[in-house]
Tab-separated table of C-alpha atoms and ligand atoms in Angstrom:
chain	number	residue	atom	x	y	z
A	16	UNK	CA	-0.070	-0.120	-0.468
A	17	UNK	CA	1.581	3.480	-1.045
A	18	UNK	CA	1.628	4.992	2.704
A	19	UNK	CA	0.884	8.603	1.572
A	20	UNK	CA	-2.635	9.342	-0.027
A	21	UNK	CA	-4.895	11.804	-0.809
A	22	UNK	CA	-7.824	12.258	1.141
A	23	UNK	CA	-10.984	13.417	-0.191
A	24	UNK	CA	-13.234	13.868	2.943
A	25	UNK	CA	-14.770	17.072	2.823
A	26	UNK	CA	-13.974	17.839	-1.131
A	27	UNK	CA	-16.680	19.033	-3.185
A	28	UNK	CA	-18.061	16.996	-6.194
A	29	UNK	CA	-17.507	19.724	-8.513
A	30	UNK	CA	-13.187	19.971	-7.320
A	31	UNK	CA	-12.637	16.523	-6.718
A	32	UNK	CA	-11.853	15.324	-10.195
A	33	UNK	CA	-9.420	17.910	-10.696
A	34	UNK	CA	-7.764	17.427	-7.244
A	35	UNK	CA	-7.385	13.047	-8.298
A	36	UNK	CA	-6.018	14.126	-11.737
A	37	UNK	CA	-3.484	16.543	-10.341
A	38	UNK	CA	-2.813	14.118	-7.057
A	39	UNK	CA	-1.940	11.075	-9.638
A	40	UNK	CA	-0.213	13.048	-12.431
A	41	UNK	CA	1.876	14.668	-9.080
A	42	UNK	CA	2.614	10.963	-8.091
A	43	UNK	CA	0.168	9.916	-5.963
A	44	UNK	CA	-1.024	6.271	-6.341
A	45	UNK	CA	-3.189	5.829	-3.649
A	46	UNK	CA	-6.934	7.724	-2.692
A	47	UNK	CA	-8.980	7.418	0.205
A	48	UNK	CA	-12.761	7.677	-0.604
A	49	UNK	CA	-15.649	7.123	1.189
A	50	UNK	CA	-19.833	6.600	-0.303
A	51	UNK	CA	-20.417	9.339	2.557
A	52	UNK	CA	-18.486	11.555	1.190
A	53	UNK	CA	-20.438	12.364	-1.688
A	54	UNK	CA	-17.966	12.656	-4.221
A	55	UNK	CA	-17.405	9.397	-5.476
A	56	UNK	CA	-18.495	9.761	-8.504
A	57	UNK	CA	-16.471	12.546	-9.262
A	58	UNK	CA	-13.353	10.448	-8.409
A	59	UNK	CA	-14.302	7.429	-10.278
A	60	UNK	CA	-14.523	9.949	-13.063
A	61	UNK	CA	-11.304	10.793	-12.670
A	62	UNK	CA	-9.947	7.886	-12.242
A	63	UNK	CA	-10.629	6.352	-14.829
A	64	UNK	CA	-9.650	9.280	-16.970
A	65	UNK	CA	-6.413	8.956	-15.911
A	66	UNK	CA	-6.262	5.125	-17.040
A	67	UNK	CA	-8.044	5.905	-20.124
A	68	UNK	CA	-4.923	8.850	-20.436
A	69	UNK	CA	-2.714	6.383	-19.934
A	70	UNK	CA	-1.148	8.023	-16.885
A	71	UNK	CA	-1.751	5.058	-14.592
A	72	UNK	CA	-2.904	1.532	-14.464
A	73	UNK	CA	-6.249	0.039	-12.302
A	74	UNK	CA	-3.217	-2.019	-11.372
A	75	UNK	CA	-0.674	0.786	-10.101
A	76	UNK	CA	-3.542	2.452	-7.761
A	77	UNK	CA	-4.798	1.583	-4.145
A	78	UNK	CA	-8.034	2.756	-3.650
A	79	UNK	CA	-10.363	2.376	-0.503
A	80	UNK	CA	-13.386	3.564	0.539
A	81	UNK	CA	-16.102	2.751	3.961
A	82	UNK	CA	-19.366	1.095	4.143
A	83	UNK	CA	-21.414	3.718	5.808
A	84	UNK	CA	-23.299	3.129	9.118
A	85	UNK	CA	-27.008	2.750	7.126
A	86	UNK	CA	-25.406	-0.631	5.181
A	87	UNK	CA	-24.422	-2.409	9.184
A	88	UNK	CA	-26.544	-6.003	8.805
A	89	UNK	CA	-24.805	-9.005	6.870
A	90	UNK	CA	-26.043	-9.096	3.693
A	91	UNK	CA	-26.261	-5.044	2.788
A	92	UNK	CA	-22.658	-4.845	2.988
A	93	UNK	CA	-22.271	-6.339	-0.841
A	94	UNK	CA	-24.973	-4.720	-2.061
A	95	UNK	CA	-23.201	-0.883	-0.769
A	96	UNK	CA	-19.118	-1.860	-2.001
A	97	UNK	CA	-21.605	-2.544	-5.166
A	98	UNK	CA	-23.169	0.624	-5.092
A	99	UNK	CA	-19.676	2.169	-4.900
A	100	UNK	CA	-17.213	0.124	-7.099
A	101	UNK	CA	-20.380	1.658	-10.064
A	102	UNK	CA	-19.762	5.046	-8.561
A	103	UNK	CA	-16.141	4.680	-9.053
A	104	UNK	CA	-16.510	3.019	-12.379
A	105	UNK	CA	-14.038	0.735	-10.830
A	106	UNK	CA	-14.263	-3.972	-11.104
A	107	UNK	CA	-12.681	-4.334	-7.263
A	108	UNK	CA	-11.093	-1.887	-4.566
A	109	UNK	CA	-7.734	-2.560	-2.501
A	110	UNK	CA	-9.110	-1.901	0.999
A	111	UNK	CA	-12.696	-1.036	2.499
A	112	UNK	CA	-13.803	-0.018	5.521
A	113	UNK	CA	-16.031	-0.722	8.271
A	114	UNK	CA	-16.723	3.301	8.793
A	115	UNK	CA	-17.678	3.632	12.593
A	116	UNK	CA	-18.520	1.508	14.765
A	117	UNK	CA	-21.354	2.355	14.951
A	118	UNK	CA	-25.109	1.732	12.952
A	119	UNK	CA	-28.082	3.303	11.598
A	120	UNK	CA	-31.646	1.769	10.126
A	121	UNK	CA	-31.107	1.435	6.657
A	122	UNK	CA	-33.419	4.522	5.084
A	123	UNK	CA	-31.686	6.827	7.234
A	124	UNK	CA	-27.832	8.642	6.743
A	125	UNK	CA	-27.451	10.759	9.699
A	126	UNK	CA	-29.202	10.226	12.389
A	127	UNK	CA	-31.936	13.057	13.235
A	128	UNK	CA	-33.604	10.873	16.267
A	129	UNK	CA	-32.012	8.613	18.683
A	130	UNK	CA	-34.693	5.864	17.046
A	131	UNK	CA	-32.369	6.212	14.002
A	132	UNK	CA	-29.419	4.232	16.124
A	133	UNK	CA	-29.177	0.373	16.065
A	134	UNK	CA	-27.709	0.078	19.018
A	135	UNK	CA	-24.295	-2.761	18.477
A	136	UNK	CA	-26.137	-4.901	21.076
A	137	UNK	CA	-28.841	-5.404	18.180
A	138	UNK	CA	-26.591	-5.414	14.983
A	139	UNK	CA	-23.178	-6.366	16.552
A	140	UNK	CA	-20.048	-5.932	14.699
A	141	UNK	CA	-19.543	-9.050	14.235
A	142	UNK	CA	-22.428	-9.887	11.758
A	143	UNK	CA	-21.134	-6.729	9.886
A	144	UNK	CA	-17.382	-8.383	9.863
A	145	UNK	CA	-18.969	-10.976	8.335
A	146	UNK	CA	-20.364	-9.093	5.344
A	147	UNK	CA	-17.374	-7.438	4.998
A	148	UNK	CA	-15.935	-11.135	4.710
A	149	UNK	CA	-18.264	-12.029	1.755
A	150	UNK	CA	-17.010	-8.703	-0.093
A	151	UNK	CA	-13.657	-10.071	-0.193
A	152	UNK	CA	-14.133	-13.327	-0.376
A	153	UNK	CA	-16.521	-12.352	-3.600
A	154	UNK	CA	-13.307	-10.385	-5.314
A	155	UNK	CA	-15.081	-6.901	-4.548
A	156	UNK	CA	-12.358	-5.701	-2.357
A	157	UNK	CA	-8.292	-6.905	-2.228
A	158	UNK	CA	-8.530	-6.321	1.882
A	159	UNK	CA	-10.848	-5.150	4.495
A	160	UNK	CA	-10.478	-3.338	7.755
A	161	UNK	CA	-11.906	-0.688	9.447
A	162	UNK	CA	-12.242	2.671	10.669
A	163	UNK	CA	-13.326	4.635	13.782
A	164	UNK	CA	-12.692	1.628	16.397
A	165	UNK	CA	-11.359	1.030	19.544
A	166	UNK	CA	-9.331	-1.461	21.354
A	167	UNK	CA	-12.809	-2.852	22.559
A	168	UNK	CA	-14.064	-3.268	18.908
A	169	UNK	CA	-10.887	-4.447	17.191
A	170	UNK	CA	-11.185	-7.199	20.414
A	171	UNK	CA	-14.344	-8.522	19.601
A	172	UNK	CA	-14.130	-8.747	15.871
A	173	UNK	CA	-10.417	-10.491	16.401
A	174	UNK	CA	-12.408	-12.966	18.621
A	175	UNK	CA	-14.863	-13.830	15.562
A	176	UNK	CA	-12.992	-13.198	12.334
A	177	UNK	CA	-12.133	-15.756	9.968
A	178	UNK	CA	-10.384	-13.014	7.532
A	179	UNK	CA	-9.235	-10.324	10.478
A	180	UNK	CA	-8.435	-6.312	9.788
A	181	UNK	CA	-6.068	-5.211	7.646
A	182	UNK	CA	-6.775	-1.815	8.870
A	183	UNK	CA	-7.773	0.469	11.192
A	184	UNK	CA	-7.859	3.977	10.102
A	185	UNK	CA	-7.848	6.884	12.751
A	186	UNK	CA	-7.546	10.015	13.811
A	187	UNK	CA	-3.742	10.703	14.165
A	188	UNK	CA	-1.102	13.304	14.283
A	189	UNK	CA	0.994	15.113	16.816
A	190	UNK	CA	-1.915	16.061	18.893
A	191	UNK	CA	-3.521	12.695	19.006
A	192	UNK	CA	-0.676	10.786	19.189
A	193	UNK	CA	-2.473	7.527	20.955
A	194	UNK	CA	0.648	5.175	21.021
A	195	UNK	CA	-1.224	2.499	22.903
A	196	UNK	CA	-3.450	1.419	20.208
A	197	UNK	CA	-0.822	2.247	17.367
A	198	UNK	CA	0.789	-0.086	19.490
A	199	UNK	CA	-1.759	-2.680	19.561
A	200	UNK	CA	-2.443	-2.456	15.885
A	201	UNK	CA	1.173	-3.048	14.871
A	202	UNK	CA	1.386	-5.676	17.068
A	203	UNK	CA	-1.050	-6.906	15.614
A	204	UNK	CA	-0.404	-6.625	11.950
A	205	UNK	CA	-3.326	-4.198	11.668
A	206	UNK	CA	-1.753	-1.668	9.425
A	207	UNK	CA	-3.110	2.227	10.445
A	208	UNK	CA	-3.997	5.254	8.188
A	209	UNK	CA	-4.007	8.448	10.148
A	210	UNK	CA	-6.668	11.025	9.080
A	211	UNK	CA	-6.700	14.585	9.623
A	212	UNK	CA	-2.989	14.444	9.661
A	213	UNK	CA	-3.254	18.467	9.166
A	214	UNK	CA	-6.225	19.414	11.630
A	215	UNK	CA	-8.855	19.500	9.256
A	216	UNK	CA	-9.288	23.001	9.711
A	217	UNK	CA	-11.921	23.145	6.879
A	218	UNK	CA	-14.445	20.605	8.772
A	219	UNK	CA	-17.587	22.315	8.499
A	220	UNK	CA	-18.585	24.262	12.036
A	221	UNK	CA	-20.908	21.815	13.334
A	222	UNK	CA	-17.787	19.622	13.903
A	223	UNK	CA	-15.692	22.245	15.556
A	224	UNK	CA	-15.380	23.242	19.072
A	225	UNK	CA	-14.112	26.661	20.398
A	226	UNK	CA	-10.825	27.661	20.658
A	227	UNK	CA	-9.638	24.457	19.017
A	228	UNK	CA	-5.920	24.550	18.786
A	229	UNK	CA	-3.802	24.928	15.132
A	230	UNK	CA	-1.389	21.864	14.131
A	231	UNK	CA	-0.278	24.160	11.223
A	232	UNK	CA	0.394	26.794	13.681
A	233	UNK	CA	2.089	25.032	16.723
A	234	UNK	CA	5.568	26.725	17.011
A	235	UNK	CA	7.334	23.568	17.701
A	236	UNK	CA	5.876	22.401	14.328
A	237	UNK	CA	7.074	25.509	12.718
A	238	UNK	CA	10.661	25.353	13.383
A	239	UNK	CA	10.910	21.497	12.800
A	240	UNK	CA	9.398	22.852	9.676
A	241	UNK	CA	11.473	26.217	9.128
A	242	UNK	CA	14.769	24.185	9.963
A	243	UNK	CA	14.459	22.117	7.317
A	244	UNK	CA	13.149	24.358	4.622
A	245	UNK	CA	9.656	23.203	4.617
A	246	UNK	CA	6.001	23.459	5.057
A	247	UNK	CA	4.545	22.983	8.428
A	248	UNK	CA	2.019	20.427	7.040
A	249	UNK	CA	4.802	18.316	4.913
A	250	UNK	CA	6.693	18.276	9.044
A	251	UNK	CA	3.273	16.732	9.737
A	252	UNK	CA	2.800	14.175	7.075
A	253	UNK	CA	6.802	13.018	7.810
A	254	UNK	CA	5.890	12.621	11.276
A	255	UNK	CA	3.356	10.103	10.543
A	256	UNK	CA	5.165	8.445	7.544
A	257	UNK	CA	7.807	7.910	10.365
A	258	UNK	CA	5.764	5.937	12.351
A	259	UNK	CA	5.179	3.659	9.386
A	260	UNK	CA	1.266	4.810	9.419
A	261	UNK	CA	0.021	5.379	6.329
A	262	UNK	CA	-1.784	8.996	6.020
A	263	UNK	CA	-4.113	10.956	3.443
A	264	UNK	CA	-3.873	14.257	3.432
A	265	UNK	CA	-7.146	16.125	1.601
A	266	UNK	CA	-5.946	19.017	0.009
A	267	UNK	CA	-8.420	20.370	-3.488
A	268	UNK	CA	-5.201	23.097	-4.071
A	269	UNK	CA	-3.198	21.613	-6.604
A	270	UNK	CA	0.031	23.004	-5.413
A	271	UNK	CA	-0.558	22.200	-1.961
A	272	UNK	CA	-0.973	18.522	-3.251
A	273	UNK	CA	2.407	18.128	-4.873
A	274	UNK	CA	3.749	19.771	-1.931
A	275	UNK	CA	2.232	17.212	0.348
A	276	UNK	CA	3.144	14.865	-2.028
A	277	UNK	CA	6.694	16.362	-1.668
A	278	UNK	CA	6.364	15.129	2.467
A	279	UNK	CA	7.741	11.674	1.751
A	280	UNK	CA	11.597	12.795	1.024
A	281	UNK	CA	11.391	14.608	4.097
A	282	UNK	CA	14.139	12.915	6.562
A	283	UNK	CA	13.074	14.166	10.815
A	284	UNK	CA	15.755	13.341	13.100
A	285	UNK	CA	15.899	11.498	16.220
A	286	UNK	CA	15.974	14.754	18.087
A	287	UNK	CA	12.873	16.177	16.448
A	288	UNK	CA	10.927	12.638	16.427
A	289	UNK	CA	10.908	12.977	20.457
A	290	UNK	CA	10.282	17.179	19.739
A	291	UNK	CA	6.975	16.118	18.492
A	292	UNK	CA	6.443	13.108	20.730
A	293	UNK	CA	6.075	15.765	23.404
A	294	UNK	CA	3.208	17.757	21.289
A	295	UNK	CA	0.424	15.450	22.335
A	296	UNK	CA	-2.781	16.495	23.322
A	297	UNK	CA	-5.074	13.859	23.638
A	298	UNK	CA	-6.952	15.501	21.456
A	299	UNK	CA	-9.697	14.745	19.201
A	300	UNK	CA	-10.468	16.948	16.710
A	301	UNK	CA	-13.135	14.839	15.236
A	302	UNK	CA	-14.285	13.714	18.557
A	303	UNK	CA	-17.477	11.620	17.619
A	304	UNK	CA	-20.013	13.412	20.145
A	305	UNK	CA	-22.360	14.157	17.033
A	306	UNK	CA	-23.246	10.239	17.102
A	307	UNK	CA	-24.075	10.877	20.961
A	308	UNK	CA	-27.835	11.561	20.988
A	309	UNK	CA	-30.394	11.561	24.718
A	310	UNK	CA	-31.869	8.269	24.429
A	311	UNK	CA	-29.927	7.040	22.003
A	312	UNK	CA	-27.267	4.097	22.000
A	313	UNK	CA	-23.641	5.536	21.560
A	314	UNK	CA	-22.040	7.511	23.713
A	315	UNK	CA	-18.283	9.152	23.540
A	316	UNK	CA	-16.864	7.454	25.799
A	317	UNK	CA	-18.511	4.067	24.381
A	318	UNK	CA	-17.005	4.739	21.518
A	319	UNK	CA	-13.449	5.149	22.630
A	320	UNK	CA	-13.273	2.940	24.792
A	321	UNK	CA	-12.646	5.446	27.681
B	7	LIG	P1	-6.907	22.563	0.622
B	7	LIG	O1	-8.026	21.539	0.002
B	7	LIG	O2	-7.631	23.942	-0.105
B	7	LIG	O3	-5.566	22.632	0.592
B	7	LIG	P2	-6.570	16.873	6.480
B	7	LIG	O4	-5.657	16.604	5.630
B	7	LIG	O5	-6.909	17.050	8.182
B	7	LIG	O6	-8.092	17.138	6.812
B	7	LIG	O7	-6.799	18.817	6.469
B	7	LIG	C1	-7.487	19.364	5.218
B	7	LIG	C2	-7.226	20.794	5.374
B	7	LIG	O8	-5.533	21.127	5.129
B	7	LIG	C3	-8.025	21.763	3.868
B	7	LIG	O9	-8.592	23.052	4.487
B	7	LIG	C4	-6.620	21.902	3.202
B	7	LIG	O10	-6.782	22.696	2.482
B	7	LIG	C5	-5.604	22.269	4.286
B	7	LIG	N1	-4.398	21.754	3.582
B	7	LIG	C6	-3.916	20.478	2.427
B	7	LIG	N2	-2.744	20.785	2.499
B	7	LIG	C7	-2.192	21.705	2.721
B	7	LIG	C8	-0.745	22.031	3.134
B	7	LIG	N3	0.208	21.714	2.562
B	7	LIG	N4	-0.636	23.513	4.318
B	7	LIG	C9	-2.022	24.137	4.440
B	7	LIG	N5	-2.729	23.305	4.367
B	7	LIG	C10	-3.313	22.137	3.984
């Protein structure tokens, strides 16, 4: 798996076509997608146009997508994946992830009221995983994994699985280093992908807290960047690569897309890595509080296993 990929969360459909074309032309071979991003049709057009133009082959590319919360029943996984494949105009994915350990009724996308949710006690994550295993066995995806899973959710799957998850995609950056979960996964050959590696400053207002600390403005990150003639974003991306964690910075700006890709060449010294290790605030930007609703079955504490 190419360790550095292009993130597409929050990329508008009208921008993401050019972003994916620019990314492939800049050397990216890994694109991270999801049904809920609402832009897979445009990503698919870009990928297929790049292939038709002879810039890459399908086999050169690594395409990840994710199962949404409203298709967690065992027999809903393969149809959901086939819809994503249709939108992306692909025969197979490289990796398909359960997006969240959260289930909602099939008719809803985002829960509006508590009764829109289905508790994990009623639709266990192991049931969803069986659907994921069928998707892989049918050749619709080469690998399967999860996203936003805490250790307790991984343990539940690992107890029951015939195919263990190949990936856990979680929020990771210097303010949220999650060392214990990273070690747990890496010891079990569950690879990690870091989302929101730059702090996702373009999140919609309802997903933002007050007075959020800015990663890109952090003085240590800026100082390391200045000393290396690099940008703060490049330092953040390189930090993830140095942890052997895949990283998917989102950009729709061609200059920043290129800049982010060049971060793979940036070497950080042991001393610089130690300074970054000191920055941990255990601070989530995507805190999952949007799943918490009065009378509903999900709480932030249970979600992250606190
Ligand atoms: P843009 O898409 O205009 O480049 P994350 O990957 O953590 O979700 O962060 C995405 C945010 O970071 C977007 O607002 C994106 O803006 C911005 N961004 C992406 N690359 C860079 C960069 N190299 N320098 C500064 N901001 C960046």
